């Protein structure tokens, strides 16, 4: 039996990413927006994490779509986790994470570099060639910006939002401040399947 799981191999100190292609039911789920938003399944490379109820929690996104670069590699789609992120943000969660990041900027810088390398590795050889030839500014952006497109090389080291960090932590299984994130999310799924629409 062939495994559905695929892996993006590690590079340097970057950990691997495990994901699987979305099932037809998950594609329908994304198109219908039952997770709270409608997603274009063509932009989805795979699903690295589902909840115990079987619904996608995080998407692995293609770095390039018909509208241009898409810097968010891991996209949080779980309504339970999205609501918790919103609640934490309204209580100053972004500021608290940024305070932690400021205490150890090198750890976050390495994480941003890993995100840039991962995003670049998701481009096909044809996309890489086309971008370098026709849209060099897009190519540079995809290969040089960190988590969620944060321009960490030029001083923008902010957290942006907790949704990005939560998606990266759960989808990739790593984050320099994973213990802080775990403390904010003692539960990472709902008690009943919110996404079922029932």
mmCIF file with all atom_site columns, C-alpha atoms in Angstrom:
data_model
loop_
_atom_site.group_PDB
_atom_site.id
_atom_site.type_symbol
_atom_site.label_atom_id
_atom_site.label_alt_id
_atom_site.label_comp_id
_atom_site.label_asym_id
_atom_site.label_entity_id
_atom_site.label_seq_id
_atom_site.pdbx_PDB_ins_code
_atom_site.Cartn_x
_atom_site.Cartn_y
_atom_site.Cartn_z
_atom_site.occupancy
_atom_site.B_iso_or_equiv
_atom_site.pdbx_formal_charge
_atom_site.auth_seq_id
_atom_site.auth_comp_id
_atom_site.auth_asym_id
_atom_site.auth_atom_id
_atom_site.pdbx_PDB_model_num
ATOM 1   C CA . UNK A 1 1   ? 0.000   0.000  0.000   1.00 0.00 ? 1   UNK A CA 1
ATOM 2   C CA . UNK A 1 2   ? 1.366   3.419  -0.966  1.00 0.00 ? 2   UNK A CA 1
ATOM 3   C CA . UNK A 1 3   ? 1.389   6.098  1.706   1.00 0.00 ? 3   UNK A CA 1
ATOM 4   C CA . UNK A 1 4   ? -0.588  9.260  1.029   1.00 0.00 ? 4   UNK A CA 1
ATOM 5   C CA . UNK A 1 5   ? 1.877   11.269 3.092   1.00 0.00 ? 5   UNK A CA 1
ATOM 6   C CA . UNK A 1 6   ? 4.505   13.231 1.245   1.00 0.00 ? 6   UNK A CA 1
ATOM 7   C CA . UNK A 1 7   ? 7.559   14.910 2.642   1.00 0.00 ? 7   UNK A CA 1
ATOM 8   C CA . UNK A 1 8   ? 9.502   18.014 1.774   1.00 0.00 ? 8   UNK A CA 1
ATOM 9   C CA . UNK A 1 9   ? 13.013  16.973 2.792   1.00 0.00 ? 9   UNK A CA 1
ATOM 10  C CA . UNK A 1 10  ? 14.919  18.986 5.334   1.00 0.00 ? 10  UNK A CA 1
ATOM 11  C CA . UNK A 1 11  ? 17.589  21.402 4.225   1.00 0.00 ? 11  UNK A CA 1
ATOM 12  C CA . UNK A 1 12  ? 20.404  22.685 6.402   1.00 0.00 ? 12  UNK A CA 1
ATOM 13  C CA . UNK A 1 13  ? 18.876  22.733 9.870   1.00 0.00 ? 13  UNK A CA 1
ATOM 14  C CA . UNK A 1 14  ? 15.344  23.049 8.485   1.00 0.00 ? 14  UNK A CA 1
ATOM 15  C CA . UNK A 1 15  ? 13.029  20.216 9.583   1.00 0.00 ? 15  UNK A CA 1
ATOM 16  C CA . UNK A 1 16  ? 11.007  18.260 7.025   1.00 0.00 ? 16  UNK A CA 1
ATOM 17  C CA . UNK A 1 17  ? 7.365   19.034 6.300   1.00 0.00 ? 17  UNK A CA 1
ATOM 18  C CA . UNK A 1 18  ? 4.925   16.147 6.205   1.00 0.00 ? 18  UNK A CA 1
ATOM 19  C CA . UNK A 1 19  ? 1.675   16.644 4.317   1.00 0.00 ? 19  UNK A CA 1
ATOM 20  C CA . UNK A 1 20  ? -0.802  14.818 2.153   1.00 0.00 ? 20  UNK A CA 1
ATOM 21  C CA . UNK A 1 21  ? -2.906  15.940 -0.795  1.00 0.00 ? 21  UNK A CA 1
ATOM 22  C CA . UNK A 1 22  ? -6.450  17.021 0.094   1.00 0.00 ? 22  UNK A CA 1
ATOM 23  C CA . UNK A 1 23  ? -9.164  14.429 -0.399  1.00 0.00 ? 23  UNK A CA 1
ATOM 24  C CA . UNK A 1 24  ? -12.175 15.222 -2.624  1.00 0.00 ? 24  UNK A CA 1
ATOM 25  C CA . UNK A 1 25  ? -14.218 15.783 0.563   1.00 0.00 ? 25  UNK A CA 1
ATOM 26  C CA . UNK A 1 26  ? -11.627 18.251 1.854   1.00 0.00 ? 26  UNK A CA 1
ATOM 27  C CA . UNK A 1 27  ? -11.585 20.096 -1.468  1.00 0.00 ? 27  UNK A CA 1
ATOM 28  C CA . UNK A 1 28  ? -15.365 20.415 -1.193  1.00 0.00 ? 28  UNK A CA 1
ATOM 29  C CA . UNK A 1 29  ? -14.988 21.559 2.433   1.00 0.00 ? 29  UNK A CA 1
ATOM 30  C CA . UNK A 1 30  ? -12.548 24.281 1.339   1.00 0.00 ? 30  UNK A CA 1
ATOM 31  C CA . UNK A 1 31  ? -14.734 25.387 -1.585  1.00 0.00 ? 31  UNK A CA 1
ATOM 32  C CA . UNK A 1 32  ? -17.849 25.576 0.595   1.00 0.00 ? 32  UNK A CA 1
ATOM 33  C CA . UNK A 1 33  ? -16.088 27.541 3.287   1.00 0.00 ? 33  UNK A CA 1
ATOM 34  C CA . UNK A 1 34  ? -17.301 25.358 6.130   1.00 0.00 ? 34  UNK A CA 1
ATOM 35  C CA . UNK A 1 35  ? -14.162 26.255 8.060   1.00 0.00 ? 35  UNK A CA 1
ATOM 36  C CA . UNK A 1 36  ? -15.306 29.878 8.052   1.00 0.00 ? 36  UNK A CA 1
ATOM 37  C CA . UNK A 1 37  ? -13.682 31.045 4.789   1.00 0.00 ? 37  UNK A CA 1
ATOM 38  C CA . UNK A 1 38  ? -13.788 29.941 1.184   1.00 0.00 ? 38  UNK A CA 1
ATOM 39  C CA . UNK A 1 39  ? -10.406 28.777 -0.135  1.00 0.00 ? 39  UNK A CA 1
ATOM 40  C CA . UNK A 1 40  ? -9.294  28.146 -3.667  1.00 0.00 ? 40  UNK A CA 1
ATOM 41  C CA . UNK A 1 41  ? -8.130  24.504 -3.608  1.00 0.00 ? 41  UNK A CA 1
ATOM 42  C CA . UNK A 1 42  ? -5.726  25.216 -6.497  1.00 0.00 ? 42  UNK A CA 1
ATOM 43  C CA . UNK A 1 43  ? -3.633  27.251 -4.079  1.00 0.00 ? 43  UNK A CA 1
ATOM 44  C CA . UNK A 1 44  ? -3.380  24.315 -1.667  1.00 0.00 ? 44  UNK A CA 1
ATOM 45  C CA . UNK A 1 45  ? -0.424  21.975 -1.995  1.00 0.00 ? 45  UNK A CA 1
ATOM 46  C CA . UNK A 1 46  ? -1.529  19.752 0.857   1.00 0.00 ? 46  UNK A CA 1
ATOM 47  C CA . UNK A 1 47  ? -2.735  19.301 4.390   1.00 0.00 ? 47  UNK A CA 1
ATOM 48  C CA . UNK A 1 48  ? -0.105  18.901 7.100   1.00 0.00 ? 48  UNK A CA 1
ATOM 49  C CA . UNK A 1 49  ? -2.514  18.732 10.042  1.00 0.00 ? 49  UNK A CA 1
ATOM 50  C CA . UNK A 1 50  ? -6.102  17.703 10.725  1.00 0.00 ? 50  UNK A CA 1
ATOM 51  C CA . UNK A 1 51  ? -8.090  17.700 13.950  1.00 0.00 ? 51  UNK A CA 1
ATOM 52  C CA . UNK A 1 52  ? -9.256  14.465 15.628  1.00 0.00 ? 52  UNK A CA 1
ATOM 53  C CA . UNK A 1 53  ? -12.597 14.959 13.821  1.00 0.00 ? 53  UNK A CA 1
ATOM 54  C CA . UNK A 1 54  ? -10.802 14.662 10.478  1.00 0.00 ? 54  UNK A CA 1
ATOM 55  C CA . UNK A 1 55  ? -11.117 18.277 9.317   1.00 0.00 ? 55  UNK A CA 1
ATOM 56  C CA . UNK A 1 56  ? -8.129  20.287 8.041   1.00 0.00 ? 56  UNK A CA 1
ATOM 57  C CA . UNK A 1 57  ? -6.620  22.603 10.629  1.00 0.00 ? 57  UNK A CA 1
ATOM 58  C CA . UNK A 1 58  ? -3.684  23.883 8.582   1.00 0.00 ? 58  UNK A CA 1
ATOM 59  C CA . UNK A 1 59  ? -3.082  24.093 4.837   1.00 0.00 ? 59  UNK A CA 1
ATOM 60  C CA . UNK A 1 60  ? 0.269   23.981 3.082   1.00 0.00 ? 60  UNK A CA 1
ATOM 61  C CA . UNK A 1 61  ? -0.044  26.654 0.380   1.00 0.00 ? 61  UNK A CA 1
ATOM 62  C CA . UNK A 1 62  ? 1.696   27.077 -2.946  1.00 0.00 ? 62  UNK A CA 1
ATOM 63  C CA . UNK A 1 63  ? 4.037   30.087 -2.959  1.00 0.00 ? 63  UNK A CA 1
ATOM 64  C CA . UNK A 1 64  ? 2.771   31.305 -6.321  1.00 0.00 ? 64  UNK A CA 1
ATOM 65  C CA . UNK A 1 65  ? -0.777  31.586 -7.573  1.00 0.00 ? 65  UNK A CA 1
ATOM 66  C CA . UNK A 1 66  ? -2.329  33.313 -10.598 1.00 0.00 ? 66  UNK A CA 1
ATOM 67  C CA . UNK A 1 67  ? -2.506  36.614 -8.687  1.00 0.00 ? 67  UNK A CA 1
ATOM 68  C CA . UNK A 1 68  ? 1.181   36.582 -7.761  1.00 0.00 ? 68  UNK A CA 1
ATOM 69  C CA . UNK A 1 69  ? 3.323   35.565 -4.788  1.00 0.00 ? 69  UNK A CA 1
ATOM 70  C CA . UNK A 1 70  ? 1.551   34.064 -1.795  1.00 0.00 ? 70  UNK A CA 1
ATOM 71  C CA . UNK A 1 71  ? 3.916   34.330 1.179   1.00 0.00 ? 71  UNK A CA 1
ATOM 72  C CA . UNK A 1 72  ? 1.819   32.406 3.710   1.00 0.00 ? 72  UNK A CA 1
ATOM 73  C CA . UNK A 1 73  ? 3.116   28.842 3.569   1.00 0.00 ? 73  UNK A CA 1
ATOM 74  C CA . UNK A 1 74  ? 0.983   27.508 6.423   1.00 0.00 ? 74  UNK A CA 1
ATOM 75  C CA . UNK A 1 75  ? -2.605  28.773 6.568   1.00 0.00 ? 75  UNK A CA 1
ATOM 76  C CA . UNK A 1 76  ? -4.784  28.249 9.638   1.00 0.00 ? 76  UNK A CA 1
ATOM 77  C CA . UNK A 1 77  ? -8.272  27.100 8.601   1.00 0.00 ? 77  UNK A CA 1
ATOM 78  C CA . UNK A 1 78  ? -9.637  25.651 11.856  1.00 0.00 ? 78  UNK A CA 1
ATOM 79  C CA . UNK A 1 79  ? -12.433 27.925 13.161  1.00 0.00 ? 79  UNK A CA 1
ATOM 80  C CA . UNK A 1 80  ? -11.790 26.835 16.759  1.00 0.00 ? 80  UNK A CA 1
ATOM 81  C CA . UNK A 1 81  ? -8.107  27.799 16.569  1.00 0.00 ? 81  UNK A CA 1
ATOM 82  C CA . UNK A 1 82  ? -8.836  30.953 14.558  1.00 0.00 ? 82  UNK A CA 1
ATOM 83  C CA . UNK A 1 83  ? -11.259 32.154 17.234  1.00 0.00 ? 83  UNK A CA 1
ATOM 84  C CA . UNK A 1 84  ? -8.705  31.427 19.949  1.00 0.00 ? 84  UNK A CA 1
ATOM 85  C CA . UNK A 1 85  ? -6.076  33.411 18.007  1.00 0.00 ? 85  UNK A CA 1
ATOM 86  C CA . UNK A 1 86  ? -8.497  36.323 17.706  1.00 0.00 ? 86  UNK A CA 1
ATOM 87  C CA . UNK A 1 87  ? -9.241  36.184 21.424  1.00 0.00 ? 87  UNK A CA 1
ATOM 88  C CA . UNK A 1 88  ? -5.537  36.127 22.303  1.00 0.00 ? 88  UNK A CA 1
ATOM 89  C CA . UNK A 1 89  ? -4.815  38.991 19.905  1.00 0.00 ? 89  UNK A CA 1
ATOM 90  C CA . UNK A 1 90  ? -7.550  41.113 21.502  1.00 0.00 ? 90  UNK A CA 1
ATOM 91  C CA . UNK A 1 91  ? -5.900  40.442 24.881  1.00 0.00 ? 91  UNK A CA 1
ATOM 92  C CA . UNK A 1 92  ? -2.459  41.623 23.702  1.00 0.00 ? 92  UNK A CA 1
ATOM 93  C CA . UNK A 1 93  ? -1.128  38.251 22.539  1.00 0.00 ? 93  UNK A CA 1
ATOM 94  C CA . UNK A 1 94  ? 0.813   39.685 19.587  1.00 0.00 ? 94  UNK A CA 1
ATOM 95  C CA . UNK A 1 95  ? 2.595   42.140 21.870  1.00 0.00 ? 95  UNK A CA 1
ATOM 96  C CA . UNK A 1 96  ? 3.423   39.361 24.360  1.00 0.00 ? 96  UNK A CA 1
ATOM 97  C CA . UNK A 1 97  ? 4.875   37.181 21.590  1.00 0.00 ? 97  UNK A CA 1
ATOM 98  C CA . UNK A 1 98  ? 6.873   40.117 20.213  1.00 0.00 ? 98  UNK A CA 1
ATOM 99  C CA . UNK A 1 99  ? 8.310   40.716 23.699  1.00 0.00 ? 99  UNK A CA 1
ATOM 100 C CA . UNK A 1 100 ? 9.535   37.112 23.768  1.00 0.00 ? 100 UNK A CA 1
ATOM 101 C CA . UNK A 1 101 ? 10.875  37.408 20.225  1.00 0.00 ? 101 UNK A CA 1
ATOM 102 C CA . UNK A 1 102 ? 12.807  40.567 21.177  1.00 0.00 ? 102 UNK A CA 1
ATOM 103 C CA . UNK A 1 103 ? 14.565  38.650 23.972  1.00 0.00 ? 103 UNK A CA 1
ATOM 104 C CA . UNK A 1 104 ? 15.952  36.104 21.499  1.00 0.00 ? 104 UNK A CA 1
ATOM 105 C CA . UNK A 1 105 ? 15.882  37.628 18.009  1.00 0.00 ? 105 UNK A CA 1
ATOM 106 C CA . UNK A 1 106 ? 18.401  35.132 16.608  1.00 0.00 ? 106 UNK A CA 1
ATOM 107 C CA . UNK A 1 107 ? 16.040  32.184 17.150  1.00 0.00 ? 107 UNK A CA 1
ATOM 108 C CA . UNK A 1 108 ? 13.274  34.023 15.294  1.00 0.00 ? 108 UNK A CA 1
ATOM 109 C CA . UNK A 1 109 ? 15.650  35.130 12.534  1.00 0.00 ? 109 UNK A CA 1
ATOM 110 C CA . UNK A 1 110 ? 16.627  31.489 11.908  1.00 0.00 ? 110 UNK A CA 1
ATOM 111 C CA . UNK A 1 111 ? 12.945  30.517 11.808  1.00 0.00 ? 111 UNK A CA 1
ATOM 112 C CA . UNK A 1 112 ? 12.298  33.261 9.229   1.00 0.00 ? 112 UNK A CA 1
ATOM 113 C CA . UNK A 1 113 ? 15.243  31.997 7.154   1.00 0.00 ? 113 UNK A CA 1
ATOM 114 C CA . UNK A 1 114 ? 13.831  28.469 7.332   1.00 0.00 ? 114 UNK A CA 1
ATOM 115 C CA . UNK A 1 115 ? 10.453  29.759 6.115   1.00 0.00 ? 115 UNK A CA 1
ATOM 116 C CA . UNK A 1 116 ? 12.067  31.577 3.184   1.00 0.00 ? 116 UNK A CA 1
ATOM 117 C CA . UNK A 1 117 ? 14.007  28.437 2.225   1.00 0.00 ? 117 UNK A CA 1
ATOM 118 C CA . UNK A 1 118 ? 10.924  26.246 2.564   1.00 0.00 ? 118 UNK A CA 1
ATOM 119 C CA . UNK A 1 119 ? 8.807   28.615 0.461   1.00 0.00 ? 119 UNK A CA 1
ATOM 120 C CA . UNK A 1 120 ? 11.489  28.717 -2.217  1.00 0.00 ? 120 UNK A CA 1
ATOM 121 C CA . UNK A 1 121 ? 11.753  24.927 -2.243  1.00 0.00 ? 121 UNK A CA 1
ATOM 122 C CA . UNK A 1 122 ? 8.018   24.701 -2.990  1.00 0.00 ? 122 UNK A CA 1
ATOM 123 C CA . UNK A 1 123 ? 8.513   26.460 -6.331  1.00 0.00 ? 123 UNK A CA 1
ATOM 124 C CA . UNK A 1 124 ? 8.874   24.132 -9.289  1.00 0.00 ? 124 UNK A CA 1
ATOM 125 C CA . UNK A 1 125 ? 12.034  24.504 -11.413 1.00 0.00 ? 125 UNK A CA 1
ATOM 126 C CA . UNK A 1 126 ? 9.851   26.008 -14.155 1.00 0.00 ? 126 UNK A CA 1
ATOM 127 C CA . UNK A 1 127 ? 8.337   28.557 -11.741 1.00 0.00 ? 127 UNK A CA 1
ATOM 128 C CA . UNK A 1 128 ? 11.805  29.472 -10.466 1.00 0.00 ? 128 UNK A CA 1
ATOM 129 C CA . UNK A 1 129 ? 13.107  30.051 -14.004 1.00 0.00 ? 129 UNK A CA 1
ATOM 130 C CA . UNK A 1 130 ? 10.029  32.020 -15.055 1.00 0.00 ? 130 UNK A CA 1
ATOM 131 C CA . UNK A 1 131 ? 10.127  34.222 -11.954 1.00 0.00 ? 131 UNK A CA 1
ATOM 132 C CA . UNK A 1 132 ? 13.841  34.956 -12.248 1.00 0.00 ? 132 UNK A CA 1
ATOM 133 C CA . UNK A 1 133 ? 13.435  35.899 -15.889 1.00 0.00 ? 133 UNK A CA 1
ATOM 134 C CA . UNK A 1 134 ? 10.071  37.709 -15.825 1.00 0.00 ? 134 UNK A CA 1
ATOM 135 C CA . UNK A 1 135 ? 9.375   38.774 -12.238 1.00 0.00 ? 135 UNK A CA 1
ATOM 136 C CA . UNK A 1 136 ? 12.709  39.018 -10.389 1.00 0.00 ? 136 UNK A CA 1
ATOM 137 C CA . UNK A 1 137 ? 11.145  41.165 -7.635  1.00 0.00 ? 137 UNK A CA 1
ATOM 138 C CA . UNK A 1 138 ? 8.607   38.398 -6.911  1.00 0.00 ? 138 UNK A CA 1
ATOM 139 C CA . UNK A 1 139 ? 11.380  35.798 -6.922  1.00 0.00 ? 139 UNK A CA 1
ATOM 140 C CA . UNK A 1 140 ? 13.456  37.849 -4.434  1.00 0.00 ? 140 UNK A CA 1
ATOM 141 C CA . UNK A 1 141 ? 10.418  38.369 -2.240  1.00 0.00 ? 141 UNK A CA 1
ATOM 142 C CA . UNK A 1 142 ? 9.564   34.666 -2.116  1.00 0.00 ? 142 UNK A CA 1
ATOM 143 C CA . UNK A 1 143 ? 13.146  33.656 -1.310  1.00 0.00 ? 143 UNK A CA 1
ATOM 144 C CA . UNK A 1 144 ? 13.998  36.437 1.156   1.00 0.00 ? 144 UNK A CA 1
ATOM 145 C CA . UNK A 1 145 ? 10.932  37.046 3.312   1.00 0.00 ? 145 UNK A CA 1
ATOM 146 C CA . UNK A 1 146 ? 10.162  35.023 6.382   1.00 0.00 ? 146 UNK A CA 1
ATOM 147 C CA . UNK A 1 147 ? 7.074   33.623 8.044   1.00 0.00 ? 147 UNK A CA 1
ATOM 148 C CA . UNK A 1 148 ? 3.970   35.008 6.333   1.00 0.00 ? 148 UNK A CA 1
ATOM 149 C CA . UNK A 1 149 ? 6.064   37.323 4.151   1.00 0.00 ? 149 UNK A CA 1
ATOM 150 C CA . UNK A 1 150 ? 7.541   39.254 7.093   1.00 0.00 ? 150 UNK A CA 1
ATOM 151 C CA . UNK A 1 151 ? 10.473  41.367 5.860   1.00 0.00 ? 151 UNK A CA 1
ATOM 152 C CA . UNK A 1 152 ? 12.745  40.373 8.740   1.00 0.00 ? 152 UNK A CA 1
ATOM 153 C CA . UNK A 1 153 ? 15.943  41.278 6.844   1.00 0.00 ? 153 UNK A CA 1
ATOM 154 C CA . UNK A 1 154 ? 15.043  44.974 6.831   1.00 0.00 ? 154 UNK A CA 1
ATOM 155 C CA . UNK A 1 155 ? 13.966  45.428 10.415  1.00 0.00 ? 155 UNK A CA 1
ATOM 156 C CA . UNK A 1 156 ? 10.323  44.317 10.270  1.00 0.00 ? 156 UNK A CA 1
ATOM 157 C CA . UNK A 1 157 ? 10.657  41.634 12.908  1.00 0.00 ? 157 UNK A CA 1
ATOM 158 C CA . UNK A 1 158 ? 7.136   41.931 14.258  1.00 0.00 ? 158 UNK A CA 1
ATOM 159 C CA . UNK A 1 159 ? 4.866   38.966 14.845  1.00 0.00 ? 159 UNK A CA 1
ATOM 160 C CA . UNK A 1 160 ? 2.176   40.212 12.412  1.00 0.00 ? 160 UNK A CA 1
ATOM 161 C CA . UNK A 1 161 ? -0.569  37.960 13.844  1.00 0.00 ? 161 UNK A CA 1
ATOM 162 C CA . UNK A 1 162 ? -0.935  34.845 15.979  1.00 0.00 ? 162 UNK A CA 1
ATOM 163 C CA . UNK A 1 163 ? -2.725  32.968 13.183  1.00 0.00 ? 163 UNK A CA 1
ATOM 164 C CA . UNK A 1 164 ? 0.562   32.814 11.228  1.00 0.00 ? 164 UNK A CA 1
ATOM 165 C CA . UNK A 1 165 ? 2.604   31.581 14.161  1.00 0.00 ? 165 UNK A CA 1
ATOM 166 C CA . UNK A 1 166 ? -0.002  29.046 15.228  1.00 0.00 ? 166 UNK A CA 1
ATOM 167 C CA . UNK A 1 167 ? -0.304  27.670 11.689  1.00 0.00 ? 167 UNK A CA 1
ATOM 168 C CA . UNK A 1 168 ? 3.479   27.386 11.384  1.00 0.00 ? 168 UNK A CA 1
ATOM 169 C CA . UNK A 1 169 ? 3.798   25.717 14.792  1.00 0.00 ? 169 UNK A CA 1
ATOM 170 C CA . UNK A 1 170 ? 1.042   23.162 14.152  1.00 0.00 ? 170 UNK A CA 1
ATOM 171 C CA . UNK A 1 171 ? 1.597   22.651 10.418  1.00 0.00 ? 171 UNK A CA 1
ATOM 172 C CA . UNK A 1 172 ? 5.362   22.343 10.533  1.00 0.00 ? 172 UNK A CA 1
ATOM 173 C CA . UNK A 1 173 ? 5.604   21.016 14.050  1.00 0.00 ? 173 UNK A CA 1
ATOM 174 C CA . UNK A 1 174 ? 8.219   23.567 15.007  1.00 0.00 ? 174 UNK A CA 1
ATOM 175 C CA . UNK A 1 175 ? 8.466   27.154 16.193  1.00 0.00 ? 175 UNK A CA 1
ATOM 176 C CA . UNK A 1 176 ? 11.165  28.901 18.226  1.00 0.00 ? 176 UNK A CA 1
ATOM 177 C CA . UNK A 1 177 ? 8.535   29.807 20.823  1.00 0.00 ? 177 UNK A CA 1
ATOM 178 C CA . UNK A 1 178 ? 6.513   26.604 20.706  1.00 0.00 ? 178 UNK A CA 1
ATOM 179 C CA . UNK A 1 179 ? 6.372   26.320 24.506  1.00 0.00 ? 179 UNK A CA 1
ATOM 180 C CA . UNK A 1 180 ? 4.753   29.765 24.706  1.00 0.00 ? 180 UNK A CA 1
ATOM 181 C CA . UNK A 1 181 ? 2.286   28.837 21.945  1.00 0.00 ? 181 UNK A CA 1
ATOM 182 C CA . UNK A 1 182 ? 1.472   25.535 23.659  1.00 0.00 ? 182 UNK A CA 1
ATOM 183 C CA . UNK A 1 183 ? 0.685   27.430 26.870  1.00 0.00 ? 183 UNK A CA 1
ATOM 184 C CA . UNK A 1 184 ? -1.738  29.663 24.932  1.00 0.00 ? 184 UNK A CA 1
ATOM 185 C CA . UNK A 1 185 ? -3.419  26.653 23.332  1.00 0.00 ? 185 UNK A CA 1
ATOM 186 C CA . UNK A 1 186 ? -3.923  24.025 26.034  1.00 0.00 ? 186 UNK A CA 1
ATOM 187 C CA . UNK A 1 187 ? -6.445  22.503 23.623  1.00 0.00 ? 187 UNK A CA 1
ATOM 188 C CA . UNK A 1 188 ? -5.914  22.439 19.864  1.00 0.00 ? 188 UNK A CA 1
ATOM 189 C CA . UNK A 1 189 ? -9.332  21.146 18.824  1.00 0.00 ? 189 UNK A CA 1
ATOM 190 C CA . UNK A 1 190 ? -12.992 21.617 19.680  1.00 0.00 ? 190 UNK A CA 1
ATOM 191 C CA . UNK A 1 191 ? -15.169 19.239 21.725  1.00 0.00 ? 191 UNK A CA 1
ATOM 192 C CA . UNK A 1 192 ? -17.515 18.563 18.821  1.00 0.00 ? 192 UNK A CA 1
ATOM 193 C CA . UNK A 1 193 ? -16.963 18.882 15.075  1.00 0.00 ? 193 UNK A CA 1
ATOM 194 C CA . UNK A 1 194 ? -17.736 22.566 14.452  1.00 0.00 ? 194 UNK A CA 1
ATOM 195 C CA . UNK A 1 195 ? -16.835 22.157 10.783  1.00 0.00 ? 195 UNK A CA 1
ATOM 196 C CA . UNK A 1 196 ? -19.445 19.479 10.098  1.00 0.00 ? 196 UNK A CA 1
ATOM 197 C CA . UNK A 1 197 ? -22.126 22.124 9.642   1.00 0.00 ? 197 UNK A CA 1
ATOM 198 C CA . UNK A 1 198 ? -24.523 20.121 11.791  1.00 0.00 ? 198 UNK A CA 1
#
